[in-house]
Short mmCIF file of C-alpha atoms in Angstrom, two decimals:
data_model
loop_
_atom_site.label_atom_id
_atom_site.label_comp_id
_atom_site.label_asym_id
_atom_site.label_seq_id
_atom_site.Cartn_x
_atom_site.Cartn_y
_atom_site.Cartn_z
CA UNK A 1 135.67 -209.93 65.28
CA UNK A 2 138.98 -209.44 62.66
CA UNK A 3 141.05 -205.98 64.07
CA UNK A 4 141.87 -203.90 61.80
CA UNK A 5 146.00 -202.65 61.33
CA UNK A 6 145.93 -198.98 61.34
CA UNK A 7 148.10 -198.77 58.16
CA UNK A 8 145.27 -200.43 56.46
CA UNK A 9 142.81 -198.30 57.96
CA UNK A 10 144.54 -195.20 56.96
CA UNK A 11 145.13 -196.90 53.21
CA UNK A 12 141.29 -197.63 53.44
CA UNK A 13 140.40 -194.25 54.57
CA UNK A 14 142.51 -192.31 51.78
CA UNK A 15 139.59 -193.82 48.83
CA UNK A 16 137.54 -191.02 50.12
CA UNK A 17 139.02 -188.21 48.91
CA UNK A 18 137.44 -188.62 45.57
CA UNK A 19 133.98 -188.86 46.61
CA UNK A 20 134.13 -186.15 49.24
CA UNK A 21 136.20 -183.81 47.36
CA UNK A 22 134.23 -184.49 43.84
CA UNK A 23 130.94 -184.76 44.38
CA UNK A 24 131.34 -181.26 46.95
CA UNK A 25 133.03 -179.54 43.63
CA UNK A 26 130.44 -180.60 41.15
CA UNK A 27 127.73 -179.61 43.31
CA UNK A 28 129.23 -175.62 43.69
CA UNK A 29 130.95 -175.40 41.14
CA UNK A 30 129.18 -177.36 37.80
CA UNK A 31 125.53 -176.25 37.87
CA UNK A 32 126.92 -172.16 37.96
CA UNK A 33 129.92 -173.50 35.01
CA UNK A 34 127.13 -174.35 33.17
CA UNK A 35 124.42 -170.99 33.25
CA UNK A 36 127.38 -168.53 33.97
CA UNK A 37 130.31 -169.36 32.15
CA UNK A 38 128.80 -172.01 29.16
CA UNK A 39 125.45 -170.28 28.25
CA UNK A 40 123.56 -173.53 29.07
CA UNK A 41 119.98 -172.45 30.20
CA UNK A 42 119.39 -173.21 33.89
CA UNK A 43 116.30 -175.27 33.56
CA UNK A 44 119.13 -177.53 30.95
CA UNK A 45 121.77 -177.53 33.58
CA UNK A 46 119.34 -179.06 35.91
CA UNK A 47 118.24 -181.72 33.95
CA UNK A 48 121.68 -182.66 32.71
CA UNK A 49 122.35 -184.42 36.63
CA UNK A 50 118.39 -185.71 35.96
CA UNK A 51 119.75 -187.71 32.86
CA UNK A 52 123.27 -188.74 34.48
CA UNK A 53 120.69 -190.34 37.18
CA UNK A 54 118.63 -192.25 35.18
CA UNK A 55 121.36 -194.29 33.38
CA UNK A 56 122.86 -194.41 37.50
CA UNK A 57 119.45 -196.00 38.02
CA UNK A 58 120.97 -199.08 35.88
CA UNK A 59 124.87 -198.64 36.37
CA UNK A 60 124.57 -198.47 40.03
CA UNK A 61 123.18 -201.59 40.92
CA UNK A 62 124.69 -203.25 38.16
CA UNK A 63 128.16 -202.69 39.48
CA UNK A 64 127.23 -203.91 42.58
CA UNK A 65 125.99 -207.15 41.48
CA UNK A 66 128.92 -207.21 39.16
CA UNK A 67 131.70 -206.56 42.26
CA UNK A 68 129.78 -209.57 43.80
CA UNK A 69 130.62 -212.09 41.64
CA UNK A 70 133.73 -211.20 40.09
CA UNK A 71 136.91 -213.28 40.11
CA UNK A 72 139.98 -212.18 39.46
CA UNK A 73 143.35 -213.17 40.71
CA UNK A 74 143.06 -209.38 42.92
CA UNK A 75 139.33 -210.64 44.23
CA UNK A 76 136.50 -209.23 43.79
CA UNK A 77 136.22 -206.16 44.56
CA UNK A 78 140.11 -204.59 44.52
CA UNK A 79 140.80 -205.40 40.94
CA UNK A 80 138.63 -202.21 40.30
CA UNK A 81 140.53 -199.62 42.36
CA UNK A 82 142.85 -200.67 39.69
CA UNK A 83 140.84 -200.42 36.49
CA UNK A 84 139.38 -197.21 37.69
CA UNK A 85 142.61 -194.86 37.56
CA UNK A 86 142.30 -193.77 34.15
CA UNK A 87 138.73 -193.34 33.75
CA UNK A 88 138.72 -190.65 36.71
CA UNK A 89 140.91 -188.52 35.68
CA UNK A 90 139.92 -188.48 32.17
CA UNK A 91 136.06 -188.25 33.13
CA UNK A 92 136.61 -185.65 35.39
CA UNK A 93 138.85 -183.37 33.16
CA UNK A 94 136.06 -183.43 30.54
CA UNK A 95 133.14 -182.04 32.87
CA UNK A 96 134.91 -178.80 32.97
CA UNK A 97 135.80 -178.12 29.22
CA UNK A 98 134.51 -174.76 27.95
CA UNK A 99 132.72 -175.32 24.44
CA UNK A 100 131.62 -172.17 22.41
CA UNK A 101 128.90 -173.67 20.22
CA UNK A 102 125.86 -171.10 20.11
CA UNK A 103 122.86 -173.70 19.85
CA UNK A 104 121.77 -174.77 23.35
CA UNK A 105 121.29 -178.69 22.19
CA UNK A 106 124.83 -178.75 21.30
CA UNK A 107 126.00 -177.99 24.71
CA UNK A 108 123.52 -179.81 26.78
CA UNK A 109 124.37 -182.81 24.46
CA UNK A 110 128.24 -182.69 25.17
CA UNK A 111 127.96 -181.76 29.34
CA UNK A 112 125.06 -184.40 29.71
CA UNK A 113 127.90 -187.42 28.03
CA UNK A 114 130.11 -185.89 30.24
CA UNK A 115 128.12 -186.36 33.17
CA UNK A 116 127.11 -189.51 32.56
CA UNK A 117 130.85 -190.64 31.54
CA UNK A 118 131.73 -189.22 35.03
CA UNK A 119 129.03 -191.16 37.15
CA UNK A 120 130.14 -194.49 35.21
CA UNK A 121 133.70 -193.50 36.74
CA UNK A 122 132.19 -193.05 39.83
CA UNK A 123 130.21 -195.32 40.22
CA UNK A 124 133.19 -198.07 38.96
CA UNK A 125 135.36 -197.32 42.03
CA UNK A 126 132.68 -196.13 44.65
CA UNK A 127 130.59 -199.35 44.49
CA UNK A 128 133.67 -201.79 45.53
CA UNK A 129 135.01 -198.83 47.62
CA UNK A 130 132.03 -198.98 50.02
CA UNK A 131 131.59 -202.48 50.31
CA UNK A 132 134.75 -203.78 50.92
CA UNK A 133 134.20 -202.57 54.60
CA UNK A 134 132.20 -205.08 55.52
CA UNK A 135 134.51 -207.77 53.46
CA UNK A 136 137.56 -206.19 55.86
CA UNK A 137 135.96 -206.90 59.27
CA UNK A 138 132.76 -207.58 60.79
CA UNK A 139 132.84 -205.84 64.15
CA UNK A 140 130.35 -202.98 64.80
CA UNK A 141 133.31 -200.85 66.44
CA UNK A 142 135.96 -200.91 63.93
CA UNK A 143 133.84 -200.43 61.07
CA UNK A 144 132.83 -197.16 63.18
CA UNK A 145 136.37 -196.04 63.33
CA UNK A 146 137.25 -197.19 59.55
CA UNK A 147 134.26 -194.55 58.76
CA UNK A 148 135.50 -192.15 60.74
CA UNK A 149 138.81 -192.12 59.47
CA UNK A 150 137.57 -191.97 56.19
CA UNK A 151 135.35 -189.26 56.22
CA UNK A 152 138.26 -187.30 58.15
CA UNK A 153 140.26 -187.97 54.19
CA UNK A 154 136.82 -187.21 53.02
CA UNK A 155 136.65 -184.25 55.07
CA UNK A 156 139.75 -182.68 53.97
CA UNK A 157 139.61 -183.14 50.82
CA UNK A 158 136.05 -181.26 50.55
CA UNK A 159 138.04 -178.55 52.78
CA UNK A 160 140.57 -178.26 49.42
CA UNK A 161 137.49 -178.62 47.01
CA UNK A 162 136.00 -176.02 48.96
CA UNK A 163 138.69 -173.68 48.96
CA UNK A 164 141.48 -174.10 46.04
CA UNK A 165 139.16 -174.37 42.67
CA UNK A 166 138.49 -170.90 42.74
CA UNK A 167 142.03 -169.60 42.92
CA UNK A 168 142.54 -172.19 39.79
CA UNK A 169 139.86 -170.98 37.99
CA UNK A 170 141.00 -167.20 38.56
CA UNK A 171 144.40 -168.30 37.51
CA UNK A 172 144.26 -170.69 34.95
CA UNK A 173 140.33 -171.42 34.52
CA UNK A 174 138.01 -173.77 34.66
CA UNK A 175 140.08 -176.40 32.30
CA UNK A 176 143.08 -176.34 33.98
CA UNK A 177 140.90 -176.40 37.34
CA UNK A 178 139.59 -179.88 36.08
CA UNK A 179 143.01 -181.47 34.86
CA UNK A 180 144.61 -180.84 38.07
CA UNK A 181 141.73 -182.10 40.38
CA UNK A 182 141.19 -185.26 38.16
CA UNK A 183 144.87 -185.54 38.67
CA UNK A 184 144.01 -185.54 42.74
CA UNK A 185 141.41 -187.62 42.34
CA UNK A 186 142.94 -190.65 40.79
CA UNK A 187 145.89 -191.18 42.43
CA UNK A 188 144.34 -191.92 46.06
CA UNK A 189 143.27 -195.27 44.28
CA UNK A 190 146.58 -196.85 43.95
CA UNK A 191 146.72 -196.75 48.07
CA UNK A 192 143.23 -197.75 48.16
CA UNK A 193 144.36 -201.31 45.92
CA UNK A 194 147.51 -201.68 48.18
CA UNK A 195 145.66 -201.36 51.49
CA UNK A 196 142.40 -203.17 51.44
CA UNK A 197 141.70 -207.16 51.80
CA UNK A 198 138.52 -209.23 51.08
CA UNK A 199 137.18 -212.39 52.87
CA UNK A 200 137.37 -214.98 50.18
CA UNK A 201 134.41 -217.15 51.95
CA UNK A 202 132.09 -213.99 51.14
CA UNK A 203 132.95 -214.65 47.65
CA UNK A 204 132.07 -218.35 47.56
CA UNK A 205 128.40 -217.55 49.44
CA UNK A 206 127.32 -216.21 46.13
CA UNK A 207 129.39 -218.65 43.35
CA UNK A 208 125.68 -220.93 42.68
CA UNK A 209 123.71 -217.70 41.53
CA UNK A 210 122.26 -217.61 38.29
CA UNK A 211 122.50 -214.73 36.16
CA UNK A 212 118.39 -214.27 36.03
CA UNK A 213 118.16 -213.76 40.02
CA UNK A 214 121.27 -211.25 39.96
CA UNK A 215 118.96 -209.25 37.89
CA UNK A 216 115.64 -210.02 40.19
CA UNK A 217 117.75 -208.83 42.94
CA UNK A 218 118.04 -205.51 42.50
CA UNK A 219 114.77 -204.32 44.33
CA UNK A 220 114.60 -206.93 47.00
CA UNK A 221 117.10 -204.66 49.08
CA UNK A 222 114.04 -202.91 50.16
CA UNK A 223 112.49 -205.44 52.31
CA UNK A 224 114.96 -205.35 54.12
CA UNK A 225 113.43 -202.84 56.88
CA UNK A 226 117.08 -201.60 58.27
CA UNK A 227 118.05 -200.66 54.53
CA UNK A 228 114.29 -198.53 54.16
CA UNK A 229 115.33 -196.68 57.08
CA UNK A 230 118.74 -196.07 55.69
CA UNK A 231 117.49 -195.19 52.06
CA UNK A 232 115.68 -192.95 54.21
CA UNK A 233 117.99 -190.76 56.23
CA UNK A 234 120.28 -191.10 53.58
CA UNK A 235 118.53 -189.31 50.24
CA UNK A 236 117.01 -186.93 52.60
CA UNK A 237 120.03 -185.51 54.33
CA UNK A 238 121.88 -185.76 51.47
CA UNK A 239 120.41 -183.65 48.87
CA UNK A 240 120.08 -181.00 52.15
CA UNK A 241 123.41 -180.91 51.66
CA UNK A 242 123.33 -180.76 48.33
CA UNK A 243 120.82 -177.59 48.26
CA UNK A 244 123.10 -176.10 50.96
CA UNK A 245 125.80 -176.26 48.36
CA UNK A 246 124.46 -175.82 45.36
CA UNK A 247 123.01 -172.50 46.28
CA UNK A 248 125.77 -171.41 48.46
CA UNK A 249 127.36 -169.32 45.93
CA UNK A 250 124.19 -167.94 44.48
CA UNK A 251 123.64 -167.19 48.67
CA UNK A 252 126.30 -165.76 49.16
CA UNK A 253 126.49 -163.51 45.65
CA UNK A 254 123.31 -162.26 45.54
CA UNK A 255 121.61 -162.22 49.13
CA UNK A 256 124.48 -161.16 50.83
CA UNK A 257 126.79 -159.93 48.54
CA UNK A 258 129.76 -161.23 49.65
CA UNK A 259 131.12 -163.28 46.67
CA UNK A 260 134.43 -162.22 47.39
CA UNK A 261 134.27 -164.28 50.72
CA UNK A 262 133.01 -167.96 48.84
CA UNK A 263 136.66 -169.40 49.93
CA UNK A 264 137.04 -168.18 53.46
CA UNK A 265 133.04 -168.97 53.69
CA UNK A 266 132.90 -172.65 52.73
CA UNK A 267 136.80 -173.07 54.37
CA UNK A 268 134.94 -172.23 57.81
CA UNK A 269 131.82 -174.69 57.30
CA UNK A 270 134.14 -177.31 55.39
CA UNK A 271 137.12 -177.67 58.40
CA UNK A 272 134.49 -178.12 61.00
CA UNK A 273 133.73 -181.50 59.74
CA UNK A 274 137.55 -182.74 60.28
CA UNK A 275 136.94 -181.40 63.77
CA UNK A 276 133.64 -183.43 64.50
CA UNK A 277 134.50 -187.22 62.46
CA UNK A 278 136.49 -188.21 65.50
CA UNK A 279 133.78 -186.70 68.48
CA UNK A 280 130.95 -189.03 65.75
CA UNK A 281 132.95 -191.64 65.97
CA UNK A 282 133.09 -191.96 69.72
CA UNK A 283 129.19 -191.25 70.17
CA UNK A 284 128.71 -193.37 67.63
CA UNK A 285 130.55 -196.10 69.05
CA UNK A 286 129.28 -195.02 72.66
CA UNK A 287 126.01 -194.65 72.16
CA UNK A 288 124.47 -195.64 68.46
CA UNK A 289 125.50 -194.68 65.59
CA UNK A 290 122.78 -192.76 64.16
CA UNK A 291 123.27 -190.35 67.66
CA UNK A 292 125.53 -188.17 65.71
CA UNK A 293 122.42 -187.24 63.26
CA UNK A 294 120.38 -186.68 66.28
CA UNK A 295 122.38 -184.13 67.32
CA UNK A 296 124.09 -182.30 64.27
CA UNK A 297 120.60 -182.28 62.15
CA UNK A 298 119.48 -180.13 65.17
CA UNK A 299 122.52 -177.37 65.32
CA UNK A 300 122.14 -177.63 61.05
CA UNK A 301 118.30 -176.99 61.26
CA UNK A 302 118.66 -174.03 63.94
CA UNK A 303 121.85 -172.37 61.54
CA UNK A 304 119.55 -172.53 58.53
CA UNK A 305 117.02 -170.64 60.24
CA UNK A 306 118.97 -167.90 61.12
CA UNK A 307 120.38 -168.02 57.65
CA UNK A 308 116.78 -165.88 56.92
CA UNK A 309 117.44 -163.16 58.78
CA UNK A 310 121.08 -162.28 57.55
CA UNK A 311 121.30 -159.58 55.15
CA UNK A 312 123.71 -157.60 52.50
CA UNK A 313 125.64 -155.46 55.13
CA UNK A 314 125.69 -157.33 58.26
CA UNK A 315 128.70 -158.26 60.57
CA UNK A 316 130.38 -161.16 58.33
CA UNK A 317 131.14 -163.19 61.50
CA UNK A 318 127.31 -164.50 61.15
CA UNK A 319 127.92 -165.65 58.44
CA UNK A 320 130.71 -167.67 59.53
CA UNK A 321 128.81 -168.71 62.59
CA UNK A 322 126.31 -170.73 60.77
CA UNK A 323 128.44 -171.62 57.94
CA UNK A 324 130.23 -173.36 61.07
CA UNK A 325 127.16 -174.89 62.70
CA UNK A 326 126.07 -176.42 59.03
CA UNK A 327 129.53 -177.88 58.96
CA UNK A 328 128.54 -179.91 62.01
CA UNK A 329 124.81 -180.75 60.51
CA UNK A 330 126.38 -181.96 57.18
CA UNK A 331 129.28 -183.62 58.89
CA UNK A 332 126.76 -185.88 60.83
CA UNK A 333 124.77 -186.19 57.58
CA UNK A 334 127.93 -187.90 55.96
CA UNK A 335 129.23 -189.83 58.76
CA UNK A 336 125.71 -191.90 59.70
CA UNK A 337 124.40 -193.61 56.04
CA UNK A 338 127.97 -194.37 55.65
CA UNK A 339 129.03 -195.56 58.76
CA UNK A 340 125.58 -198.20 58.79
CA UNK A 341 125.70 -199.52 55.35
CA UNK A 342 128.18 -202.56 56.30
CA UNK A 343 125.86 -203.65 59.14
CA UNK A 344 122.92 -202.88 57.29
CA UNK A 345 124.19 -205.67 54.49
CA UNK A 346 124.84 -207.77 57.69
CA UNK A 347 120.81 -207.89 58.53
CA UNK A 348 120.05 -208.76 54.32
CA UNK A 349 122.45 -211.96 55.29
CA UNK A 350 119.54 -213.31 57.20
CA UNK A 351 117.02 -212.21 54.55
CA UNK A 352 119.07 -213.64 51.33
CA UNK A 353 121.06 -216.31 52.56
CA UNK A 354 124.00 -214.37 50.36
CA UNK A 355 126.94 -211.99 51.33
CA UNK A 356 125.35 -208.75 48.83
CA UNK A 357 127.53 -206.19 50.17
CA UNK A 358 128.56 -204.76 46.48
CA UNK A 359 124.20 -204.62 45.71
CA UNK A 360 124.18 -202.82 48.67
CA UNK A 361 126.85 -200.56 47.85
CA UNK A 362 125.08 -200.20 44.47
CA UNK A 363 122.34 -199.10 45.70
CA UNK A 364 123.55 -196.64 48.24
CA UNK A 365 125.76 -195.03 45.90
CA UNK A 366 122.71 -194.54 43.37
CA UNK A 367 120.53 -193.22 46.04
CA UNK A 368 123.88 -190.47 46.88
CA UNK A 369 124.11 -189.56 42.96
CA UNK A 370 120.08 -189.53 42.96
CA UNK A 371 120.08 -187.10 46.07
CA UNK A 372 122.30 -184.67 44.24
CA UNK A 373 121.06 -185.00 40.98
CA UNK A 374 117.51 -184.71 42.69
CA UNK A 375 118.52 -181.34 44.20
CA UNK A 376 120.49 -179.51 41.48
CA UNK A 377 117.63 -179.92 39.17
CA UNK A 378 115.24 -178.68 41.85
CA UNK A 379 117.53 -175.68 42.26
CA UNK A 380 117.88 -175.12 38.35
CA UNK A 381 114.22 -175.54 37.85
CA UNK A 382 113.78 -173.01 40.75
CA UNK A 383 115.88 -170.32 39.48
CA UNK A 384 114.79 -170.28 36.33
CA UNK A 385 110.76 -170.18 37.76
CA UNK A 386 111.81 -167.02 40.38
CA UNK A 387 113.38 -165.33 37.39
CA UNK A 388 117.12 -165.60 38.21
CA UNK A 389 119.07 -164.10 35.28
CA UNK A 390 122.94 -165.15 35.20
CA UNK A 391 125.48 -162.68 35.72
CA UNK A 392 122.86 -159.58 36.36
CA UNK A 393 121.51 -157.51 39.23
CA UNK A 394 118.47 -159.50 40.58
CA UNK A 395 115.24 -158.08 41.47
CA UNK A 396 114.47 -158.11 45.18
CA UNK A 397 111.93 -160.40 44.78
CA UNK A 398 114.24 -163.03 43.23
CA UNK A 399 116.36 -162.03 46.17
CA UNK A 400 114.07 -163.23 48.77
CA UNK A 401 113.07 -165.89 46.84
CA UNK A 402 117.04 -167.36 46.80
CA UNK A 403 117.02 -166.63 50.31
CA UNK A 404 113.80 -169.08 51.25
CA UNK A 405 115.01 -172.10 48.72
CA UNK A 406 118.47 -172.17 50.79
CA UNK A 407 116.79 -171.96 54.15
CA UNK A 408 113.23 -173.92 53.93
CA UNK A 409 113.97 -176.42 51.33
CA UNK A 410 116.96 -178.20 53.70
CA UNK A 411 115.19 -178.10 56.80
CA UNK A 412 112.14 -179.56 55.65
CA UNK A 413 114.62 -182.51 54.33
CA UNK A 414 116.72 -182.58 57.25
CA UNK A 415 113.02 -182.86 59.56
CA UNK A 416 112.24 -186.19 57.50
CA UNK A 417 115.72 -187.26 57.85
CA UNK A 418 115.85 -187.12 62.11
CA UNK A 419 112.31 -188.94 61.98
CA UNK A 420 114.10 -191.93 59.73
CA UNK A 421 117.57 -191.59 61.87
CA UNK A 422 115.14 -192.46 65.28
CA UNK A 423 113.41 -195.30 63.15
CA UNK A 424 116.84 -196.88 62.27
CA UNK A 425 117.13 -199.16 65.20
CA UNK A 426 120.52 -201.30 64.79
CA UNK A 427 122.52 -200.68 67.58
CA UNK A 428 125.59 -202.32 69.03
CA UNK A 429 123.52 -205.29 71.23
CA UNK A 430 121.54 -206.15 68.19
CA UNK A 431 124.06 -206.23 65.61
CA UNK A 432 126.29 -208.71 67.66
CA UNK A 433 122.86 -211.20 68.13
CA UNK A 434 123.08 -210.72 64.17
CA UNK A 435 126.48 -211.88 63.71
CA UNK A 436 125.43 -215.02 66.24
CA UNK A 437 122.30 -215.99 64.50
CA UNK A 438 124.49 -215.57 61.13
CA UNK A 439 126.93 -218.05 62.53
CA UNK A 440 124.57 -220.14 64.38
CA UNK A 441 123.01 -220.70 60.79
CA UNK A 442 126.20 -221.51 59.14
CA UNK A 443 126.68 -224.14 61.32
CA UNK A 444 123.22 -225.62 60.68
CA UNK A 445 122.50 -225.87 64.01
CA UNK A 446 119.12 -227.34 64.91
CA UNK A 447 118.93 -225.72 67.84
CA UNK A 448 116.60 -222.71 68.35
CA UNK A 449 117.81 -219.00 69.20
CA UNK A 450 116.70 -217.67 72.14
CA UNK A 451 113.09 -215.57 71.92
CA UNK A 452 115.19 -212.10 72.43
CA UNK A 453 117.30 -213.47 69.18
CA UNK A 454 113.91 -213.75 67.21
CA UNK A 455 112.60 -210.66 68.22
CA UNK A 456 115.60 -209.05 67.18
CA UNK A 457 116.17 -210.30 63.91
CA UNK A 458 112.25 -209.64 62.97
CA UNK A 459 112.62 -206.08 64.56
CA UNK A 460 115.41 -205.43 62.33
CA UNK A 461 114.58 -207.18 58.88
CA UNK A 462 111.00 -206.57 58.79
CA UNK A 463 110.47 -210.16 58.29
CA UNK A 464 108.98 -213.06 59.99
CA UNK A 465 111.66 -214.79 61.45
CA UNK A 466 110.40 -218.62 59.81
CA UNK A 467 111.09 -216.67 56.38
CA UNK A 468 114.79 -215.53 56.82
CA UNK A 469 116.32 -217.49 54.57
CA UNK A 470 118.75 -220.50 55.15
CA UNK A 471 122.81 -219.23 55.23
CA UNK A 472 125.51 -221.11 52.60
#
């Protein structure tokens, strides 16, 4: 079980600030730059993330597969923290360019390329990002702390996407906003490249596949049972978050009207989450590491509904109060798919026979895109349907109505998400008779596992253990 140095941990850790700080911006910020500021009809808006997702559906995967098998004198996987620099600050500039034409087509033509444009980004430095994890080390403990340190750079960046957009925008618009955050965004990468290391015999597992069963191989993640549970707890808690802050501002503007106090608002429920990554990373690593879902869906569940009982008028420091205690729900929601993905690719090791890690990858980041894309077009969709009218007085009835969709629709995502989160069943005992039988395998022992090994890796997989497939 490889340690970890700490400068590469930190180097590691730094890759997050693009998807923590971007993804967070585009979901409060993109779907309002589109109805408010653009013109673009909300029920448009919404489907312009539906259409990003469905060429994700291919790109995702496909990158995966792709950071699998590529050689290159920088491995596989590194050479594309490289490559990537350009394309996200470029991609990300163009999602916030104001264009005047008139005709609705027009516009949802240009901000549905840029979308997708920005996803291919994404999704070109993401993929490799999350799987080189597992290529870095193999021990259940370190990976724990490599998460947690960076989701802390993921936390703090969402703290600054949070908070300093909106003093852009007042200053210097939504243009400038873009330029200077695509700046931000790209530069992380060169650290990223100098910091991370891959394990060249992961690369030679997969050197006899044929190009036909790379393409097979894109739904066979899902018999993997560990993976279900993750796809799981993953798309559910995620597009709760996404809900959470895609309606914030809308929340916050027309329930409550206290747009004036977005900043201070989503700075108190955005700095919790730096607080909590290091207390997640010790339960996680004391307990399991789905424990820290089991206890921040709970505080995030019992903010929300308290959420439907604020009202325009009331002492602010409620609001702050559960914009704090769904900091610590979405913190946990972060921290968990993320933190289980590398030991989740461990278990399909005994199912394939193949180190997949980038597929894996692939597929989680898809299912992240999918969660928000899922959610801003249920909340564009929605406001259109309860009569929302941008930049106007809303009737009371839309009111209420903007009050429930930022409440209900999280918690009954978050409620599916705990029941997957108790389902996932991984912990630190079983992953290390994982590793064994992985090594025992490589060895081509003859010699049978013990019957607590076998119940293991069948509890785990979801497969019989005589089918688990021989290791290269």
């Amino acid at each position: 079980m490889k340690k970890v140095p700490l400068k590469n941990k930190v180097l590691f850790g730094i890759g997050d600030m693009y998807a923590g700080g971007a993804f967070l911006l585009v979901g409060l910020l993109y779907l309002q730059f589109m109805t408010d500021i653009v013109g673009l009809s909300p029920s448009l808006a919404g489907t312009v993330f539906l259409i990003g997702k469905i060429w994700d559906a291919v790109s995702d995967p496909l990158m995966g597969v792709l950071s699998d098998h590529t050689k290159s004198r920088f491995g596989r996987r590194r050479i594309y923290f490289l490559l990537g620099i350009l394309p996200v600050f470029v991609t990300f500039s163009m999602l916030w360019i104001k264009i005047s034409p008139s005709n609705q087509f027009a516009l949802f033509l240009y901000y549905s390329i840029s979308y997708i444009l920005f996803n291919t980004s994404f999704t070109m430095v993401q993929v490799p990002y999350n799987a080189i994890l597992a290529d870095m080390t193999n021990s259940y403990k370190e990976r724990a702390i490599m998460s947690g340190i960076r989701l802390t750079f993921s936390a703090i960046s969402a703290i600054i996407a949070g908070t300093i957009p909106m003093i852009l925008i007042k200053s210097n618009g939504y243009t400038f906003m873009g330029i200077c955050f695509g700046i931000f965004y790209a530069i992380p990468w060169i650290c990223v490249f100098l910091g991370t290391y891959e394990n060249k015999k992961h690369e030679l597992s997969n050197s006899k596949e044929r190009l036909k069963d790379i393409f097979i191989s894109f739904p066979t993640v899902f018999k993997n049972k560990s993976f279900r549970n993750h796809a799981g707890l993953f798309i559910c808690s995620q597009s709760a978050v996404d809900i959470l802050t895609t309606l914030f501002i809308y929340y916050l503007t027309y329930v409550l009207n206290r747009a004036n106090e977005f900043s201070s608002v989503m700075a108190a429920m955005l700095i919790v989450p730096v607080i909590m990554m290091p207390i997640y990373t010790k339960l996680a690593n004391r307990y399991t590491k789905t424990t820290p879902m089991h206890f921040g869906l709970v505080i995030w569940i019992i903010a929300l509904f308290f959420s439907l009982f604020l009202k325009e008028g009331q002492n602010s420091i409620f609001i702050y109060i559960i914009a704090a205690a769904s900091g610590i729900g979405s913190a946990s929601a972060v921290f968990v798919p993320w933190t289980i993905l590398a030991d989740v690719s461990d278990v399909d090791e005994l199912i394939s026979g193949k180190r997949r890690e980038g597929l894996y990858s692939g597929m989680a980041t898809l299912l992240r895109k999918i969660a928000q894309a899922t959610a801003i077009f249920i909340v564009g969709t929605s406001l259109e349907l309860i009569g929302y009218v941008p930049n106007s007085i809303q009737t009371p009835s839309t009111i209420f109505k903007i009050k429930i969709m930022f409440a209900i629709f999280p918690i009954i995502l978050l409620i599916i998400a705990l029941i997957y989160s108790y389902k996932y069943c991984l912990t630190q005992e079983r992953h290390n008779i994982i590793i064994n039988e992985i090594e025992r395998r490589k060895s081509k022992s003859n010699k049978l596992p013990p019957e607590e090994t076998i119940v293991v890796c069948e509890k785990v997989t979801g497969q019989s253990f005589k089918n688990l497939s021989d290791i290269n």
